[in-house]
Structure formats: structure tokens, C-alpha cells
Amino acid sequence: MSAGTEEVPAEDALTDDAFLGGRLQLLQPPRGHRAGHDAMLLAASAPEAARVVDLGAGVGAAGLAYAVRVPAAQVTLVEIVPELAGLALRNAARQSPDLSGRVRVVEADVATLGRPSGPPEPPARAADLVLMNPPFNDPARHRLSPHAGRALAHAIADADVATWLRAAERLLAPGGRLALIHRPEAIEALLEGLKGRFGAVTIRPVHPGPGAPAHRLLIGAVKGRRTPPAVLPGFVLAEDAGRPSAAAEQVLREGRAIGPD
């Protein structure tokens, strides 16, 4: 991933959005890639860990949501766009209680992490958990947004997700865990990228409603493990009437974790 330009609007143009029933407040630009359910689901799907790295953190949504849920976690937010990295730092400091004491922000390209020539933080082979919300849209299948920030946040080829998986492997300690969210269409590239690096892969489909095809996958994996993959029960966001499901309310409003099964 190469650096891009994201124009963050003036202070009075930023939106101040509540997540997790108001437990998390995020300043973010009104246009471009905006934090939503994906980041909250990713944070809720991850097991508790002490040393956590959030790759492609944007304004900090997933990593900060995780820090809210797991008070003992030390979280590093990695973001390539300087303006978004700055907002992530501000968002950490403006929570109640202030999270800046255990959340740090690193402005870096994911591809450089954990390499001798890369940034010193986060260090290689030190993380217990890596959260990953890689750009979703394969340019071969999706029309790119004309907005530079949205395109950077949303578009890499499915095959290029291996770059992010290699970075996660370099950052994780032996037996460390990976949690990621992606589109179902990318499952082949994801499994290929995990092969030989991660095992004990779990795949949880996320459905917008009852009977609807999955539109996201929550994937967990363990570095160095060779256990075969398993498909977990699906997570349904809304009931037939369009109201949030009980499970979605517990995760998205009450800030609970998504159980292991």
C-alpha cells in the first residue's frame, strides 16, 4: 500500500459519532471512508489480549472499540494517512476515561511493519493480537471512488491482502491471534494468504437479515497453528421487521463480545 492524500475538513465540519451505546465517541470526516458496523464487529469478534495492533486503523474505530471492551489491553493503531492518524490520536484522548495512556498511533505503511528497515513500532513478534480491516474492493470487480480517501481505504486487489497477512505474521508472537473482517468474495484469496502462516482458522458469516446471503466474514486465526478451519454459526444483524437482532444490540450497543460459537 502506498501513501495517499486525505483531506480532513475543518474542525466544525467533522462529525462526532457515538458507538457502543455512547461508550465510544469518534471524530471523523463527513465524507470518504467512515467507521461503522464493520469496525465494531471486528473488535467484538477478537479474543481478549494484552498487546494489540490494529492495522489500517483509520480514525481508530476498531482498536478503540477493543480498548473500551478490554481495559487491560495496550493498543497500537497503525494508519498510513497522516490526517486520519491525527484524528485517531485525538479520538483516543477524548474518551471517558482517556485512552491515550494505553493507545498509541503509528503512521506507517502496513507493508513496512515488522521489517528491519521498517518503523521500530510496533515491534516484530511482540503482539498477542492483530486486528485487520483491509481495503475491501478489488478494482477488478468494483468501480473505484473518485474520493481519494475512500479509494485508499476501500480498494486493493484481493490477492494483495497477502501483504497485510504477511505483516500480521511478522508482528505476532508465536501463537498470537489474528482477527479480520472482509467480504465473502475474497475468501479464496484470504485462505490462500493464511496458508502456511496461520491455522485454526474460524469463519463466521455476517448476514444483514434472516435468510440473506452473508455480506461480511469475520475470520480468526492463530499464528503457526495447523488445525483445520471451522465455519461458525452466522451472525444476523437485523430481524425480519428490520429491527436490530438481539445479538446485534448486545454487540453494537452494549459493547459485548461475540462469543466463540
CSV table of C-alpha atoms in Angstrom, one decimal:
chain,number,residue,atom,x,y,z
A,1,MET,CA,0.0,0.0,0.0
A,2,SER,CA,1.4,3.4,-0.9
A,3,ALA,CA,0.7,6.7,0.9
A,4,GLY,CA,-2.3,8.7,-0.2
A,5,THR,CA,-3.8,12.1,0.4
A,6,GLU,CA,-6.8,12.5,2.6
A,7,GLU,CA,-8.3,16.0,3.0
A,8,VAL,CA,-9.7,16.2,6.5
A,9,PRO,CA,-12.2,19.1,6.8
A,10,ALA,CA,-12.1,22.0,9.2
A,11,GLU,CA,-12.9,21.3,12.9
A,12,ASP,CA,-16.5,22.4,12.6
A,13,ALA,CA,-17.1,20.1,9.6
A,14,LEU,CA,-16.0,16.9,11.4
A,15,THR,CA,-18.8,14.7,12.6
A,16,ASP,CA,-18.8,13.4,16.2
A,17,ASP,CA,-20.4,10.0,16.2
A,18,ALA,CA,-21.4,7.7,19.0
A,19,PHE,CA,-20.8,4.0,19.0
A,20,LEU,CA,-21.3,1.2,21.5
A,21,GLY,CA,-24.3,3.0,23.0
A,22,GLY,CA,-22.2,6.1,23.6
A,23,ARG,CA,-19.3,4.4,25.2
A,24,LEU,CA,-17.1,5.4,22.2
A,25,GLN,CA,-17.2,8.8,20.5
A,26,LEU,CA,-15.3,9.3,17.2
A,27,LEU,CA,-14.5,12.4,15.3
A,28,GLN,CA,-14.3,11.6,11.6
A,29,PRO,CA,-14.6,13.4,8.2
A,30,PRO,CA,-18.2,13.6,6.9
A,31,ARG,CA,-17.1,12.1,3.5
A,32,GLY,CA,-14.7,9.3,2.4
A,33,HIS,CA,-14.3,6.1,4.4
A,34,ARG,CA,-16.3,6.3,7.6
A,35,ALA,CA,-16.3,4.0,10.6
A,36,GLY,CA,-19.4,1.8,11.0
A,37,HIS,CA,-20.6,-1.7,12.0
A,38,ASP,CA,-17.6,-3.4,10.4
A,39,ALA,CA,-15.2,-1.9,12.9
A,40,MET,CA,-17.4,-2.7,15.9
A,41,LEU,CA,-18.0,-6.3,14.7
A,42,LEU,CA,-14.2,-6.8,14.2
A,43,ALA,CA,-13.4,-5.5,17.7
A,44,ALA,CA,-16.2,-7.7,19.2
A,45,SER,CA,-15.0,-10.8,17.4
A,46,ALA,CA,-11.5,-10.7,18.8
A,47,PRO,CA,-10.4,-12.6,21.9
A,48,GLU,CA,-9.0,-10.7,24.9
A,49,ALA,CA,-5.3,-10.0,24.7
A,50,ALA,CA,-2.7,-7.7,26.3
A,51,ARG,CA,-0.7,-6.4,23.3
A,52,VAL,CA,-2.9,-5.5,20.3
A,53,VAL,CA,-2.1,-3.9,16.9
A,54,ASP,CA,-4.9,-2.5,14.7
A,55,LEU,CA,-3.8,-2.4,11.0
A,56,GLY,CA,-5.4,0.3,8.8
A,57,ALA,CA,-6.9,1.9,11.8
A,58,GLY,CA,-8.4,5.0,10.1
A,59,VAL,CA,-9.7,7.2,12.9
A,60,GLY,CA,-9.2,4.4,15.4
A,61,ALA,CA,-12.7,2.8,15.4
A,62,ALA,CA,-11.8,-0.9,15.8
A,63,GLY,CA,-8.8,-0.5,18.0
A,64,LEU,CA,-10.5,2.0,20.3
A,65,ALA,CA,-13.7,-0.2,20.5
A,66,TYR,CA,-11.4,-3.0,21.5
A,67,ALA,CA,-9.7,-0.9,24.2
A,68,VAL,CA,-13.1,0.1,25.6
A,69,ARG,CA,-14.1,-3.6,25.9
A,70,VAL,CA,-10.8,-4.9,27.2
A,71,PRO,CA,-9.5,-2.4,29.8
A,72,ALA,CA,-6.1,-4.2,30.2
A,73,ALA,CA,-5.2,-4.0,26.5
A,74,GLN,CA,-2.3,-1.9,25.2
A,75,VAL,CA,-3.3,-1.0,21.6
A,76,THR,CA,-1.2,0.3,18.7
A,77,LEU,CA,-3.2,1.9,15.9
A,78,VAL,CA,-1.4,1.8,12.5
A,79,GLU,CA,-2.6,4.2,9.8
A,80,ILE,CA,-0.9,5.4,6.6
A,81,VAL,CA,-2.9,8.6,6.1
A,82,PRO,CA,-1.4,11.4,8.3
A,83,GLU,CA,-4.7,13.3,8.8
A,84,LEU,CA,-6.6,10.1,9.9
A,85,ALA,CA,-3.7,9.1,12.2
A,86,GLY,CA,-4.0,12.5,13.8
A,87,LEU,CA,-7.7,12.0,14.3
A,88,ALA,CA,-7.1,8.6,15.8
A,89,LEU,CA,-4.7,10.1,18.3
A,90,ARG,CA,-7.3,12.8,19.2
A,91,ASN,CA,-10.1,10.2,19.5
A,92,ALA,CA,-8.0,8.1,22.0
A,93,ALA,CA,-7.6,11.1,24.2
A,94,ARG,CA,-11.2,12.3,24.2
A,95,GLN,CA,-12.8,9.1,25.5
A,96,SER,CA,-14.0,8.8,29.1
A,97,PRO,CA,-11.8,7.6,30.6
A,98,ASP,CA,-9.0,8.9,28.5
A,99,LEU,CA,-7.5,6.0,26.5
A,100,SER,CA,-4.3,7.8,25.4
A,101,GLY,CA,-2.3,6.2,28.2
A,102,ARG,CA,-2.7,2.7,26.7
A,103,VAL,CA,-3.3,3.6,23.0
A,104,ARG,CA,-0.6,4.8,20.7
A,105,VAL,CA,-0.7,5.8,17.0
A,106,VAL,CA,1.9,4.9,14.4
A,107,GLU,CA,1.8,6.5,10.9
A,108,ALA,CA,3.1,3.8,8.6
A,109,ASP,CA,2.6,1.7,5.5
A,110,VAL,CA,1.4,-1.8,6.6
A,111,ALA,CA,3.9,-3.4,4.1
A,112,THR,CA,6.8,-2.0,6.1
A,113,LEU,CA,5.8,-3.3,9.5
A,114,GLY,CA,8.0,-5.8,11.3
A,115,ARG,CA,10.8,-5.4,8.8
A,116,PRO,CA,14.4,-4.5,9.8
A,117,SER,CA,14.1,-1.4,7.5
A,118,GLY,CA,10.6,-0.6,8.8
A,119,PRO,CA,9.5,1.6,11.7
A,120,PRO,CA,10.6,0.5,15.2
A,121,GLU,CA,6.9,0.4,16.4
A,122,PRO,CA,5.1,-1.9,16.5
A,123,PRO,CA,8.0,-4.3,17.0
A,124,ALA,CA,8.2,-7.7,15.3
A,125,ARG,CA,7.0,-10.8,17.1
A,126,ALA,CA,5.6,-8.9,20.1
A,127,ALA,CA,1.8,-8.7,19.5
A,128,ASP,CA,-0.7,-11.1,21.1
A,129,LEU,CA,-3.4,-10.0,18.7
A,130,VAL,CA,-3.6,-8.2,15.3
A,131,LEU,CA,-6.9,-6.6,14.2
A,132,MET,CA,-7.2,-6.2,10.4
A,133,ASN,CA,-9.8,-4.4,8.3
A,134,PRO,CA,-8.1,-4.3,5.0
A,135,PRO,CA,-9.4,-2.4,2.0
A,136,PHE,CA,-12.4,-4.4,0.6
A,137,ASN,CA,-12.9,-3.7,-3.0
A,138,ASP,CA,-10.9,-5.5,-5.7
A,139,PRO,CA,-10.5,-2.9,-8.5
A,140,ALA,CA,-11.1,-5.7,-11.0
A,141,ARG,CA,-14.7,-6.0,-9.7
A,142,HIS,CA,-15.6,-2.6,-8.3
A,143,ARG,CA,-15.7,0.9,-9.6
A,144,LEU,CA,-13.3,3.0,-7.5
A,145,SER,CA,-14.5,6.0,-5.7
A,146,PRO,CA,-13.3,9.4,-7.1
A,147,HIS,CA,-12.7,10.5,-3.5
A,148,ALA,CA,-9.0,9.8,-2.7
A,149,GLY,CA,-9.5,8.8,0.9
A,150,ARG,CA,-12.4,6.4,0.2
A,151,ALA,CA,-10.5,4.8,-2.6
A,152,LEU,CA,-7.4,4.3,-0.5
A,153,ALA,CA,-9.4,2.8,2.4
A,154,HIS,CA,-11.6,0.5,0.2
A,155,ALA,CA,-9.6,-0.7,-2.8
A,156,ILE,CA,-6.9,-3.2,-3.2
A,157,ALA,CA,-6.8,-6.4,-5.3
A,158,ASP,CA,-8.0,-9.4,-3.3
A,159,ALA,CA,-4.6,-11.1,-4.0
A,160,ASP,CA,-2.8,-8.1,-2.3
A,161,VAL,CA,-4.4,-8.9,1.0
A,162,ALA,CA,-1.5,-11.3,1.4
A,163,THR,CA,0.7,-8.2,2.1
A,164,TRP,CA,-1.4,-7.4,5.1
A,165,LEU,CA,-1.4,-11.1,6.3
A,166,ARG,CA,2.4,-11.2,6.0
A,167,ALA,CA,2.6,-8.0,8.1
A,168,ALA,CA,0.4,-9.6,10.7
A,169,GLU,CA,2.5,-12.7,10.8
A,170,ARG,CA,5.7,-10.6,11.3
A,171,LEU,CA,4.1,-8.6,14.2
A,172,LEU,CA,2.6,-11.5,16.1
A,173,ALA,CA,4.4,-13.6,18.7
A,174,PRO,CA,4.3,-17.4,18.3
A,175,GLY,CA,0.7,-18.5,18.9
A,176,GLY,CA,-0.6,-14.9,18.5
A,177,ARG,CA,-4.1,-14.4,17.1
A,178,LEU,CA,-5.4,-12.6,14.1
A,179,ALA,CA,-8.9,-11.2,13.7
A,180,LEU,CA,-10.1,-9.7,10.5
A,181,ILE,CA,-13.3,-8.7,8.6
A,182,HIS,CA,-13.7,-8.9,4.8
A,183,ARG,CA,-16.1,-9.7,2.0
A,184,PRO,CA,-17.2,-13.3,1.2
A,185,GLU,CA,-16.0,-12.8,-2.4
A,186,ALA,CA,-12.4,-12.6,-1.0
A,187,ILE,CA,-12.5,-15.9,0.8
A,188,GLU,CA,-10.3,-17.8,-1.7
A,189,ALA,CA,-7.5,-15.1,-1.5
A,190,LEU,CA,-7.8,-14.9,2.3
A,191,LEU,CA,-7.4,-18.7,2.8
A,192,GLU,CA,-4.5,-18.8,0.3
A,193,GLY,CA,-2.8,-15.9,2.2
A,194,LEU,CA,-3.4,-17.6,5.6
A,195,LYS,CA,-2.0,-21.0,4.4
A,196,GLY,CA,1.4,-21.8,5.9
A,197,ARG,CA,1.3,-18.8,8.2
A,198,PHE,CA,-1.9,-19.3,10.3
A,199,GLY,CA,-4.1,-22.2,11.3
A,200,ALA,CA,-7.1,-22.9,13.5
A,201,VAL,CA,-9.0,-20.6,11.1
A,202,THR,CA,-12.6,-19.8,12.1
A,203,ILE,CA,-15.0,-18.2,9.6
A,204,ARG,CA,-18.2,-16.6,10.9
A,205,PRO,CA,-20.6,-15.3,8.2
A,206,VAL,CA,-22.3,-12.0,8.9
A,207,HIS,CA,-25.8,-11.6,7.4
A,208,PRO,CA,-27.8,-8.4,7.1
A,209,GLY,CA,-31.0,-10.2,7.8
A,210,PRO,CA,-32.6,-13.7,8.2
A,211,GLY,CA,-32.2,-15.7,5.0
A,212,ALA,CA,-30.0,-13.1,3.4
A,213,PRO,CA,-26.6,-14.0,1.9
A,214,ALA,CA,-23.6,-13.2,4.1
A,215,HIS,CA,-22.1,-9.8,3.2
A,216,ARG,CA,-19.2,-10.0,5.6
A,217,LEU,CA,-16.9,-12.7,7.1
A,218,LEU,CA,-15.4,-12.5,10.5
A,219,ILE,CA,-12.2,-14.6,10.4
A,220,GLY,CA,-10.0,-15.6,13.2
A,221,ALA,CA,-6.7,-17.5,13.0
A,222,VAL,CA,-3.7,-18.5,15.1
A,223,LYS,CA,-0.1,-18.0,14.0
A,224,GLY,CA,1.8,-21.2,13.5
A,225,ARG,CA,-1.1,-23.5,14.1
A,226,ARG,CA,-2.0,-26.3,11.7
A,227,THR,CA,-5.6,-27.1,12.9
A,228,PRO,CA,-8.1,-27.3,10.0
A,229,PRO,CA,-10.5,-24.4,9.5
A,230,ALA,CA,-14.1,-24.3,11.0
A,231,VAL,CA,-17.2,-22.4,10.0
A,232,LEU,CA,-19.0,-20.9,12.9
A,233,PRO,CA,-22.7,-20.1,13.2
A,234,GLY,CA,-23.7,-16.9,11.4
A,235,PHE,CA,-24.3,-13.5,13.0
A,236,VAL,CA,-27.5,-11.8,11.9
A,237,LEU,CA,-27.7,-8.1,12.1
A,238,ALA,CA,-31.5,-7.5,11.8
A,239,GLU,CA,-34.8,-9.3,12.3
A,240,ASP,CA,-37.4,-9.7,9.6
A,241,ALA,CA,-39.1,-6.4,10.6
A,242,GLY,CA,-35.8,-4.6,10.1
A,243,ARG,CA,-35.1,-4.1,13.8
A,244,PRO,CA,-31.7,-4.9,15.1
A,245,SER,CA,-31.4,-8.5,16.3
A,246,ALA,CA,-30.8,-9.2,20.0
A,247,ALA,CA,-27.3,-10.3,19.2
A,248,ALA,CA,-26.6,-7.1,17.2
A,249,GLU,CA,-28.0,-5.0,20.1
A,250,GLN,CA,-25.7,-6.8,22.6
A,251,VAL,CA,-22.6,-6.2,20.4
A,252,LEU,CA,-23.2,-2.8,18.7
A,253,ARG,CA,-25.0,-1.0,21.6
A,254,GLU,CA,-23.9,-2.8,24.8
A,255,GLY,CA,-20.3,-3.4,23.7
A,256,ARG,CA,-20.3,-7.2,24.4
A,257,ALA,CA,-18.0,-9.7,22.7
A,258,ILE,CA,-19.2,-12.1,20.0
A,259,GLY,CA,-19.0,-15.5,21.6
A,260,PRO,CA,-16.6,-18.2,20.4
A,261,ASP,CA,-19.5,-20.3,19.0
